[in-house]
Amino acid sequence: MKLGEIDFGGNLILAPMAGVSDIGFRDVCSYFGADATYSEMLSARAMLHNPKKTSLMTIYSEMERVKIGQIFGHEPEIMAQAISNPLLNHYQIIDINMGCPAPKIVKNGEGSALLKDLPLASKIISTCVKASDRPVSVKIRLGFDHDNSLEIGRMCQESGASFVTLHARTTEQGYSGFADYESIARLKSALKIPVIGNGDVVDEKSYAQMLATGVDGVMIGRGAQGNPFIFSKLKGLDYDDDILKVIKRHIEILRKYYDEDFITKYMRKHLLWYAHFLKGEERIKVATSPSIDDSIEIIARNITK
Ligand SMILES: Cc1cc2nc3c(=O)[nH]c(=O)nc-3n(C[C@H](O)[C@H](O)[C@H](O)COP(=O)(O)O)c2cc1C
């Protein structure tokens, strides 16, 4: 995928995942072939009032290629101001979150709540596009409670978005059911701007099904959890699937920025994803261990079983 001067080099994109896509995870996914990476969603308001809180969420690894910073909010002017915050300087693209279904975001009229208020959504996009020296993209769902993705996608295009990413579920669906690839294909044929398809790509088969929609790029979220190799695999590249090496690299990067106590608790979910083969007692130990090195040892002991 190409966007003016910005060459993605390929079509595989790591999804933004709040509480998951930390700098270490983005690094290992990039190492295994993710062509573009997103930040976790960043509050436009927080950037204005409490930039310190946001700054750790905007650090990046040299391994990352096309870097996309995602913001969320509901006030056009505040979002436009956020774009010029120096914290976002290194992102080549700014993305606007219009897909988050989390109740605490939706109740503020942010994330996917904007799919119920297309005039405001359009105002946000056009104000951000005007204020930005970089392309502005939008991440959407099919709709809030029904599929009106064509109307939403056209609105994004008319408001100046450079591309849209469609997670093909409604907000009401949350993560249940399956992503609707037919809607992705329909949107792709209706728009002039590139469309990135998202939802349930976890292996070669689902990747081929997503590509058959004609999309310009494919975004992968949960399929990469504990499995950064997915990017190499889908690219048909040779890769070393040594999970211990990946875990150690992920942690080594986090140790440059975070204290051990935070990393120990934070990494538990990632360790359990990486070590999907762990069962019973050993799994519980990793889920509760006060020492990350002990957890690594447990995983190492079980790796060949
Ligand atoms: C834990 C988690 C956190 C997420 N955080 C974000 C986010 O910050 N911004 C966003 O646009 N989408 C977020 N998403 C949605 C994903 O980017 C993606 O659209 C969704 O998981 C569907 O893709 P998948 O089936 O490949 O996982 C999140 C998803 C998960 C599971």
mmCIF file of C-alpha atoms and ligand atoms in Angstrom:
data_model
loop_
_atom_site.group_PDB
_atom_site.id
_atom_site.type_symbol
_atom_site.label_atom_id
_atom_site.label_comp_id
_atom_site.label_asym_id
_atom_site.label_seq_id
_atom_site.Cartn_x
_atom_site.Cartn_y
_atom_site.Cartn_z
ATOM 1 C CA MET A 1 0.000 0.000 0.000
ATOM 2 C CA LYS A 2 1.198 3.522 -0.859
ATOM 3 C CA LEU A 3 -0.086 6.833 0.406
ATOM 4 C CA GLY A 4 1.619 9.684 -1.418
ATOM 5 C CA GLU A 5 5.205 9.606 -0.203
ATOM 6 C CA ILE A 6 4.458 6.956 2.380
ATOM 7 C CA ASP A 7 5.248 3.475 1.150
ATOM 8 C CA PHE A 8 4.004 0.694 3.427
ATOM 9 C CA GLY A 9 6.224 -1.805 1.621
ATOM 10 C CA GLY A 10 3.538 -4.438 2.141
ATOM 11 C CA ASN A 11 -0.058 -4.771 3.251
ATOM 12 C CA LEU A 12 0.136 -6.127 6.795
ATOM 13 C CA ILE A 13 -0.774 -3.804 9.614
ATOM 14 C CA LEU A 14 -0.686 -4.418 13.350
ATOM 15 C CA ALA A 15 -3.944 -3.212 14.928
ATOM 16 C CA PRO A 16 -4.088 -0.631 17.680
ATOM 17 C CA MET A 17 -4.816 -2.482 20.906
ATOM 18 C CA ALA A 18 -5.080 -0.498 24.134
ATOM 19 C CA GLY A 19 -3.315 -2.315 26.938
ATOM 20 C CA VAL A 20 -1.666 -4.728 24.480
ATOM 21 C CA SER A 21 0.296 -2.977 21.724
ATOM 22 C CA ASP A 22 3.127 -1.665 23.863
ATOM 23 C CA ILE A 23 6.506 -0.740 22.383
ATOM 24 C CA GLY A 24 7.926 -4.255 22.953
ATOM 25 C CA PHE A 25 4.999 -5.932 21.206
ATOM 26 C CA ARG A 26 5.118 -3.490 18.295
ATOM 27 C CA ASP A 27 8.861 -4.136 18.017
ATOM 28 C CA VAL A 28 8.570 -7.916 17.788
ATOM 29 C CA CYS A 29 5.619 -7.728 15.366
ATOM 30 C CA SER A 30 7.640 -5.343 13.173
ATOM 31 C CA TYR A 31 10.631 -7.672 13.376
ATOM 32 C CA PHE A 32 8.470 -10.492 12.005
ATOM 33 C CA GLY A 33 7.061 -8.355 9.203
ATOM 34 C CA ALA A 34 4.313 -5.940 10.265
ATOM 35 C CA ASP A 35 4.547 -3.160 7.658
ATOM 36 C CA ALA A 36 2.769 -0.586 9.795
ATOM 37 C CA THR A 37 1.993 -0.242 13.488
ATOM 38 C CA TYR A 38 -0.494 1.826 15.433
ATOM 39 C CA SER A 39 -0.112 3.393 18.842
ATOM 40 C CA GLU A 40 -2.678 2.478 21.456
ATOM 41 C CA MET A 41 -5.538 4.984 21.299
ATOM 42 C CA LEU A 42 -4.472 8.321 22.762
ATOM 43 C CA SER A 43 -6.919 10.733 24.368
ATOM 44 C CA ALA A 44 -6.831 14.118 22.621
ATOM 45 C CA ARG A 45 -7.972 15.780 25.835
ATOM 46 C CA ALA A 46 -5.374 14.037 27.990
ATOM 47 C CA MET A 47 -2.672 15.175 25.571
ATOM 48 C CA LEU A 48 -3.701 18.738 26.233
ATOM 49 C CA HIS A 49 -4.032 18.552 30.002
ATOM 50 C CA ASN A 50 -1.784 15.695 31.067
ATOM 51 C CA PRO A 51 0.821 15.109 28.359
ATOM 52 C CA LYS A 52 3.047 13.201 30.786
ATOM 53 C CA LYS A 53 0.511 10.394 30.936
ATOM 54 C CA THR A 54 0.401 10.150 27.148
ATOM 55 C CA SER A 55 4.137 10.421 26.573
ATOM 56 C CA LEU A 56 4.949 6.820 27.576
ATOM 57 C CA MET A 57 2.272 5.639 25.149
ATOM 58 C CA THR A 58 3.977 7.375 22.242
ATOM 59 C CA ILE A 59 7.465 5.906 22.553
ATOM 60 C CA TYR A 60 8.471 3.793 19.559
ATOM 61 C CA SER A 61 11.026 1.274 18.420
ATOM 62 C CA GLU A 62 13.455 1.773 15.526
ATOM 63 C CA MET A 63 12.149 -1.555 14.219
ATOM 64 C CA GLU A 64 8.728 -0.032 13.442
ATOM 65 C CA ARG A 65 8.206 1.017 9.830
ATOM 66 C CA VAL A 66 5.157 3.136 9.055
ATOM 67 C CA LYS A 67 4.058 4.524 12.410
ATOM 68 C CA ILE A 68 0.465 5.591 12.916
ATOM 69 C CA GLY A 69 -0.682 7.538 15.968
ATOM 70 C CA GLN A 70 -4.316 7.022 16.898
ATOM 71 C CA ILE A 71 -6.283 9.682 18.754
ATOM 72 C CA PHE A 72 -9.783 9.649 20.203
ATOM 73 C CA GLY A 73 -12.125 12.362 21.404
ATOM 74 C CA HIS A 74 -15.351 14.141 20.525
ATOM 75 C CA GLU A 75 -14.328 17.797 20.263
ATOM 76 C CA PRO A 76 -13.104 18.779 16.762
ATOM 77 C CA GLU A 77 -10.885 21.666 17.940
ATOM 78 C CA ILE A 78 -9.264 19.710 20.760
ATOM 79 C CA MET A 79 -8.556 16.811 18.439
ATOM 80 C CA ALA A 80 -7.079 19.150 15.850
ATOM 81 C CA GLN A 81 -4.852 20.687 18.537
ATOM 82 C CA ALA A 82 -3.733 17.252 19.669
ATOM 83 C CA ILE A 83 -2.351 16.538 16.195
ATOM 84 C CA SER A 84 0.225 19.299 16.506
ATOM 85 C CA ASN A 85 1.368 18.055 19.925
ATOM 86 C CA PRO A 86 5.113 17.317 19.651
ATOM 87 C CA LEU A 87 4.433 13.902 21.197
ATOM 88 C CA LEU A 88 2.928 12.868 17.862
ATOM 89 C CA ASN A 89 5.711 14.282 15.674
ATOM 90 C CA HIS A 90 7.179 10.913 14.725
ATOM 91 C CA TYR A 91 3.928 9.451 13.394
ATOM 92 C CA GLN A 92 3.660 9.564 9.596
ATOM 93 C CA ILE A 93 -0.129 9.190 9.751
ATOM 94 C CA ILE A 94 -2.726 10.293 12.291
ATOM 95 C CA ASP A 95 -5.694 7.975 12.768
ATOM 96 C CA ILE A 96 -9.007 8.856 14.385
ATOM 97 C CA ASN A 97 -10.706 6.195 16.482
ATOM 98 C CA MET A 98 -14.364 5.829 15.542
ATOM 99 C CA GLY A 99 -14.627 2.171 16.431
ATOM 100 C CA CYS A 100 -14.034 1.734 20.143
ATOM 101 C CA PRO A 101 -17.077 0.059 21.758
ATOM 102 C CA ALA A 102 -15.913 0.395 25.411
ATOM 103 C CA PRO A 103 -18.795 1.844 27.482
ATOM 104 C CA LYS A 104 -16.597 4.442 29.208
ATOM 105 C CA ILE A 105 -15.559 5.821 25.788
ATOM 106 C CA VAL A 106 -18.995 5.554 24.159
ATOM 107 C CA LYS A 107 -20.748 7.332 27.013
ATOM 108 C CA ASN A 108 -18.539 10.379 26.345
ATOM 109 C CA GLY A 109 -19.668 10.428 22.728
ATOM 110 C CA GLU A 110 -16.236 9.179 21.584
ATOM 111 C CA GLY A 111 -14.963 6.125 19.683
ATOM 112 C CA SER A 112 -17.801 4.280 17.996
ATOM 113 C CA ALA A 113 -20.445 6.631 19.489
ATOM 114 C CA LEU A 114 -19.477 8.933 16.606
ATOM 115 C CA LEU A 115 -21.007 6.416 14.183
ATOM 116 C CA LYS A 116 -24.379 7.593 15.539
ATOM 117 C CA ASP A 117 -23.581 11.243 14.833
ATOM 118 C CA LEU A 118 -22.180 11.463 11.326
ATOM 119 C CA PRO A 119 -22.318 15.290 11.095
ATOM 120 C CA LEU A 120 -20.063 15.515 14.176
ATOM 121 C CA ALA A 121 -17.857 12.681 12.905
ATOM 122 C CA SER A 122 -17.464 14.557 9.617
ATOM 123 C CA LYS A 123 -16.641 17.812 11.423
ATOM 124 C CA ILE A 124 -13.970 16.030 13.460
ATOM 125 C CA ILE A 125 -12.368 14.516 10.371
ATOM 126 C CA SER A 126 -12.427 17.713 8.296
ATOM 127 C CA THR A 127 -11.098 19.830 11.189
ATOM 128 C CA CYS A 128 -8.284 17.355 11.813
ATOM 129 C CA VAL A 129 -7.442 17.095 8.100
ATOM 130 C CA LYS A 130 -7.237 20.887 7.886
ATOM 131 C CA ALA A 131 -4.983 21.081 10.936
ATOM 132 C CA SER A 132 -2.716 18.229 9.924
ATOM 133 C CA ASP A 133 0.414 18.279 7.806
ATOM 134 C CA ARG A 134 0.092 14.481 7.497
ATOM 135 C CA PRO A 135 -2.554 12.123 6.132
ATOM 136 C CA VAL A 136 -5.480 11.533 8.484
ATOM 137 C CA SER A 137 -7.219 8.156 8.451
ATOM 138 C CA VAL A 138 -10.251 6.820 10.293
ATOM 139 C CA LYS A 139 -10.888 3.458 11.934
ATOM 140 C CA ILE A 140 -14.552 2.524 11.881
ATOM 141 C CA ARG A 141 -16.946 -0.343 12.524
ATOM 142 C CA LEU A 142 -19.907 -1.356 10.338
ATOM 143 C CA GLY A 143 -22.136 0.979 12.292
ATOM 144 C CA PHE A 144 -23.436 1.323 15.836
ATOM 145 C CA ASP A 145 -26.430 -0.993 15.850
ATOM 146 C CA HIS A 146 -26.778 -1.794 12.146
ATOM 147 C CA ASP A 147 -24.581 -1.898 9.071
ATOM 148 C CA ASN A 148 -24.404 1.560 7.501
ATOM 149 C CA SER A 149 -20.745 1.239 6.631
ATOM 150 C CA LEU A 150 -21.248 2.581 3.082
ATOM 151 C CA GLU A 151 -22.700 5.829 4.411
ATOM 152 C CA ILE A 152 -19.978 6.052 7.072
ATOM 153 C CA GLY A 153 -17.173 5.274 4.618
ATOM 154 C CA ARG A 154 -18.442 7.833 2.100
ATOM 155 C CA MET A 155 -18.681 10.421 4.858
ATOM 156 C CA CYS A 156 -15.031 9.719 5.810
ATOM 157 C CA GLN A 157 -13.938 10.067 2.188
ATOM 158 C CA GLU A 158 -15.894 13.304 1.634
ATOM 159 C CA SER A 159 -14.510 14.752 4.867
ATOM 160 C CA GLY A 160 -10.939 14.301 3.642
ATOM 161 C CA ALA A 161 -9.777 11.014 5.177
ATOM 162 C CA SER A 162 -6.809 9.466 3.358
ATOM 163 C CA PHE A 163 -7.993 5.913 4.025
ATOM 164 C CA VAL A 164 -10.410 4.009 6.227
ATOM 165 C CA THR A 165 -9.983 0.827 8.201
ATOM 166 C CA LEU A 166 -13.148 -1.191 8.639
ATOM 167 C CA HIS A 167 -13.516 -3.627 11.530
ATOM 168 C CA ALA A 168 -16.493 -5.420 10.080
ATOM 169 C CA ARG A 169 -18.683 -5.723 13.168
ATOM 170 C CA THR A 170 -21.186 -3.280 14.650
ATOM 171 C CA THR A 171 -20.560 -1.705 18.045
ATOM 172 C CA GLU A 172 -23.436 -3.708 19.477
ATOM 173 C CA GLN A 173 -21.768 -6.916 18.320
ATOM 174 C CA GLY A 174 -18.650 -6.091 20.308
ATOM 175 C CA TYR A 175 -16.338 -8.967 19.444
ATOM 176 C CA SER A 176 -19.069 -11.581 19.033
ATOM 177 C CA GLY A 177 -19.964 -13.373 15.820
ATOM 178 C CA PHE A 178 -17.787 -13.010 12.757
ATOM 179 C CA ALA A 179 -16.481 -10.029 10.841
ATOM 180 C CA ASP A 180 -18.582 -9.470 7.718
ATOM 181 C CA TYR A 181 -16.158 -9.610 4.800
ATOM 182 C CA GLU A 182 -18.930 -8.952 2.276
ATOM 183 C CA SER A 183 -19.410 -5.495 3.772
ATOM 184 C CA ILE A 184 -15.688 -4.898 3.492
ATOM 185 C CA ALA A 185 -15.789 -5.836 -0.219
ATOM 186 C CA ARG A 186 -18.786 -3.545 -0.747
ATOM 187 C CA LEU A 187 -17.046 -0.619 0.916
ATOM 188 C CA LYS A 188 -13.867 -1.231 -1.036
ATOM 189 C CA SER A 189 -15.709 -1.054 -4.365
ATOM 190 C CA ALA A 190 -17.639 2.068 -3.320
ATOM 191 C CA LEU A 191 -14.683 4.221 -2.218
ATOM 192 C CA LYS A 192 -11.830 5.879 -4.101
ATOM 193 C CA ILE A 193 -9.587 6.061 -1.030
ATOM 194 C CA PRO A 194 -7.816 2.893 0.167
ATOM 195 C CA VAL A 195 -9.669 0.545 2.486
ATOM 196 C CA ILE A 196 -7.987 -1.625 5.102
ATOM 197 C CA GLY A 197 -9.912 -4.728 6.100
ATOM 198 C CA ASN A 198 -9.986 -5.860 9.704
ATOM 199 C CA GLY A 199 -11.516 -8.621 11.746
ATOM 200 C CA ASP A 200 -10.690 -12.249 12.479
ATOM 201 C CA VAL A 201 -7.576 -12.643 10.329
ATOM 202 C CA VAL A 202 -5.690 -15.366 12.178
ATOM 203 C CA ASP A 203 -4.115 -17.618 9.531
ATOM 204 C CA GLU A 204 -3.472 -18.143 5.819
ATOM 205 C CA LYS A 205 -7.095 -19.090 5.129
ATOM 206 C CA SER A 206 -8.673 -16.032 6.755
ATOM 207 C CA TYR A 207 -5.968 -13.833 5.209
ATOM 208 C CA ALA A 208 -6.839 -15.154 1.728
ATOM 209 C CA GLN A 209 -10.532 -14.539 2.418
ATOM 210 C CA MET A 210 -9.777 -10.975 3.483
ATOM 211 C CA LEU A 211 -7.594 -10.361 0.410
ATOM 212 C CA ALA A 212 -10.434 -11.621 -1.791
ATOM 213 C CA THR A 213 -12.473 -8.563 -0.720
ATOM 214 C CA GLY A 214 -10.022 -6.453 -2.708
ATOM 215 C CA VAL A 215 -8.760 -4.437 0.254
ATOM 216 C CA ASP A 216 -5.561 -2.424 0.061
ATOM 217 C CA GLY A 217 -4.293 -3.554 3.455
ATOM 218 C CA VAL A 218 -5.055 -6.130 6.119
ATOM 219 C CA MET A 219 -5.055 -5.285 9.803
ATOM 220 C CA ILE A 220 -4.390 -7.971 12.398
ATOM 221 C CA GLY A 221 -5.086 -7.642 16.117
ATOM 222 C CA ARG A 222 -5.873 -10.690 18.233
ATOM 223 C CA GLY A 223 -4.262 -13.018 15.692
ATOM 224 C CA ALA A 224 -0.896 -11.487 16.605
ATOM 225 C CA GLN A 225 -1.295 -11.869 20.365
ATOM 226 C CA GLY A 226 1.362 -14.348 21.449
ATOM 227 C CA ASN A 227 1.941 -14.905 17.736
ATOM 228 C CA PRO A 228 4.028 -12.148 16.121
ATOM 229 C CA PHE A 229 5.195 -14.845 13.660
ATOM 230 C CA ILE A 230 1.856 -14.467 11.880
ATOM 231 C CA PHE A 231 3.310 -11.610 9.828
ATOM 232 C CA SER A 232 6.240 -13.694 8.518
ATOM 233 C CA LYS A 233 4.003 -16.660 7.925
ATOM 234 C CA LEU A 234 1.506 -14.664 5.848
ATOM 235 C CA LYS A 235 4.364 -13.164 3.846
ATOM 236 C CA GLY A 236 5.753 -16.632 3.189
ATOM 237 C CA LEU A 237 9.060 -15.646 4.788
ATOM 238 C CA ASP A 238 11.474 -17.919 6.577
ATOM 239 C CA TYR A 239 11.414 -17.186 10.274
ATOM 240 C CA ASP A 240 12.754 -18.470 13.548
ATOM 241 C CA ASP A 241 9.752 -19.170 15.781
ATOM 242 C CA ASP A 242 11.743 -19.290 19.019
ATOM 243 C CA ILE A 243 9.122 -18.066 21.476
ATOM 244 C CA LEU A 244 11.659 -17.632 24.292
ATOM 245 C CA LYS A 245 13.762 -15.270 22.195
ATOM 246 C CA VAL A 246 10.646 -13.242 21.415
ATOM 247 C CA ILE A 247 9.573 -13.090 25.062
ATOM 248 C CA LYS A 248 13.045 -11.999 26.160
ATOM 249 C CA ARG A 249 13.230 -9.305 23.511
ATOM 250 C CA HIS A 250 9.737 -8.020 24.368
ATOM 251 C CA ILE A 251 10.701 -7.757 28.056
ATOM 252 C CA GLU A 252 14.149 -6.306 27.397
ATOM 253 C CA ILE A 253 12.547 -3.421 25.500
ATOM 254 C CA LEU A 254 9.981 -2.777 28.224
ATOM 255 C CA ARG A 255 12.751 -2.739 30.842
ATOM 256 C CA LYS A 256 14.226 0.360 29.191
ATOM 257 C CA TYR A 257 11.100 2.343 30.046
ATOM 258 C CA TYR A 258 9.083 0.727 32.836
ATOM 259 C CA ASP A 259 9.783 -0.484 36.356
ATOM 260 C CA GLU A 260 9.926 -4.199 37.138
ATOM 261 C CA ASP A 261 6.766 -4.199 39.222
ATOM 262 C CA PHE A 262 4.711 -2.785 36.365
ATOM 263 C CA ILE A 263 6.259 -5.133 33.802
ATOM 264 C CA THR A 264 5.670 -8.202 35.986
ATOM 265 C CA LYS A 265 1.945 -7.549 36.186
ATOM 266 C CA TYR A 266 1.549 -6.137 32.702
ATOM 267 C CA MET A 267 3.392 -8.966 30.940
ATOM 268 C CA ARG A 268 1.297 -11.768 32.465
ATOM 269 C CA LYS A 269 -1.322 -11.644 29.703
ATOM 270 C CA HIS A 270 1.344 -11.541 26.993
ATOM 271 C CA LEU A 271 3.210 -14.466 28.616
ATOM 272 C CA LEU A 272 0.024 -16.535 28.740
ATOM 273 C CA TRP A 273 -0.595 -15.797 25.060
ATOM 274 C CA TYR A 274 2.979 -16.670 24.115
ATOM 275 C CA ALA A 275 2.872 -19.818 26.257
ATOM 276 C CA HIS A 276 -0.525 -21.071 25.031
ATOM 277 C CA PHE A 277 0.824 -24.621 25.508
ATOM 278 C CA LEU A 278 1.077 -24.207 29.300
ATOM 279 C CA LYS A 279 -1.608 -26.061 31.213
ATOM 280 C CA GLY A 280 -2.950 -26.383 34.763
ATOM 281 C CA GLU A 281 -0.665 -25.484 37.668
ATOM 282 C CA GLU A 282 2.104 -24.079 35.485
ATOM 283 C CA ARG A 283 -0.330 -21.731 33.757
ATOM 284 C CA ILE A 284 -1.658 -20.490 37.085
ATOM 285 C CA LYS A 285 1.908 -19.917 38.306
ATOM 286 C CA VAL A 286 2.699 -17.702 35.318
ATOM 287 C CA ALA A 287 -0.613 -15.868 35.762
ATOM 288 C CA THR A 288 0.247 -15.010 39.366
ATOM 289 C CA SER A 289 4.037 -15.081 39.631
ATOM 290 C CA PRO A 290 5.668 -12.110 41.389
ATOM 291 C CA SER A 291 8.815 -12.650 39.308
ATOM 292 C CA ILE A 292 9.029 -12.348 35.568
ATOM 293 C CA ASP A 293 12.254 -14.361 35.474
ATOM 294 C CA ASP A 294 10.525 -17.250 37.305
ATOM 295 C CA SER A 295 7.756 -17.121 34.704
ATOM 296 C CA ILE A 296 10.270 -17.264 31.878
ATOM 297 C CA GLU A 297 11.879 -20.296 33.514
ATOM 298 C CA ILE A 298 8.539 -22.093 33.763
ATOM 299 C CA ILE A 299 7.861 -21.376 30.108
ATOM 300 C CA ALA A 300 11.373 -22.523 29.095
ATOM 301 C CA ARG A 301 10.897 -25.813 31.002
ATOM 302 C CA ASN A 302 7.641 -26.541 29.181
ATOM 303 C CA ILE A 303 8.506 -25.411 25.736
ATOM 304 C CA THR A 304 9.393 -28.776 24.195
ATOM 305 C CA LYS A 305 6.504 -30.656 25.790
HETATM 306 C C1 LIG B 1 -7.448 -5.609 23.850
HETATM 307 C C2 LIG B 1 -7.876 -4.813 22.654
HETATM 308 C C3 LIG B 1 -7.650 -3.449 22.623
HETATM 309 C C4 LIG B 1 -8.044 -2.690 21.522
HETATM 310 N N1 LIG B 1 -7.769 -1.351 21.491
HETATM 311 C C5 LIG B 1 -8.061 -0.621 20.365
HETATM 312 C C6 LIG B 1 -7.663 0.739 20.239
HETATM 313 O O1 LIG B 1 -6.990 1.308 21.116
HETATM 314 N N2 LIG B 1 -8.028 1.403 19.107
HETATM 315 C C7 LIG B 1 -8.752 0.802 18.105
HETATM 316 O O2 LIG B 1 -9.060 1.450 17.099
HETATM 317 N N3 LIG B 1 -9.109 -0.490 18.189
HETATM 318 C C8 LIG B 1 -8.777 -1.212 19.285
HETATM 319 N N4 LIG B 1 -9.093 -2.538 19.337
HETATM 320 C C9 LIG B 1 -9.733 -3.174 18.168
HETATM 321 C C10 LIG B 1 -8.679 -3.791 17.232
HETATM 322 O O3 LIG B 1 -7.846 -2.797 16.692
HETATM 323 C C11 LIG B 1 -9.348 -4.572 16.089
HETATM 324 O O4 LIG B 1 -10.164 -3.698 15.373
HETATM 325 C C12 LIG B 1 -10.197 -5.738 16.596
HETATM 326 O O5 LIG B 1 -9.510 -6.479 17.586
HETATM 327 C C13 LIG B 1 -10.603 -6.677 15.449
HETATM 328 O O6 LIG B 1 -9.457 -7.194 14.804
HETATM 329 P P1 LIG B 1 -8.926 -8.701 15.098
HETATM 330 O O7 LIG B 1 -10.058 -9.642 14.838
HETATM 331 O O8 LIG B 1 -7.769 -8.882 14.156
HETATM 332 O O9 LIG B 1 -8.516 -8.737 16.542
HETATM 333 C C14 LIG B 1 -8.716 -3.314 20.434
HETATM 334 C C15 LIG B 1 -8.937 -4.687 20.479
HETATM 335 C C16 LIG B 1 -8.518 -5.444 21.562
HETATM 336 C C17 LIG B 1 -8.765 -6.928 21.551
#
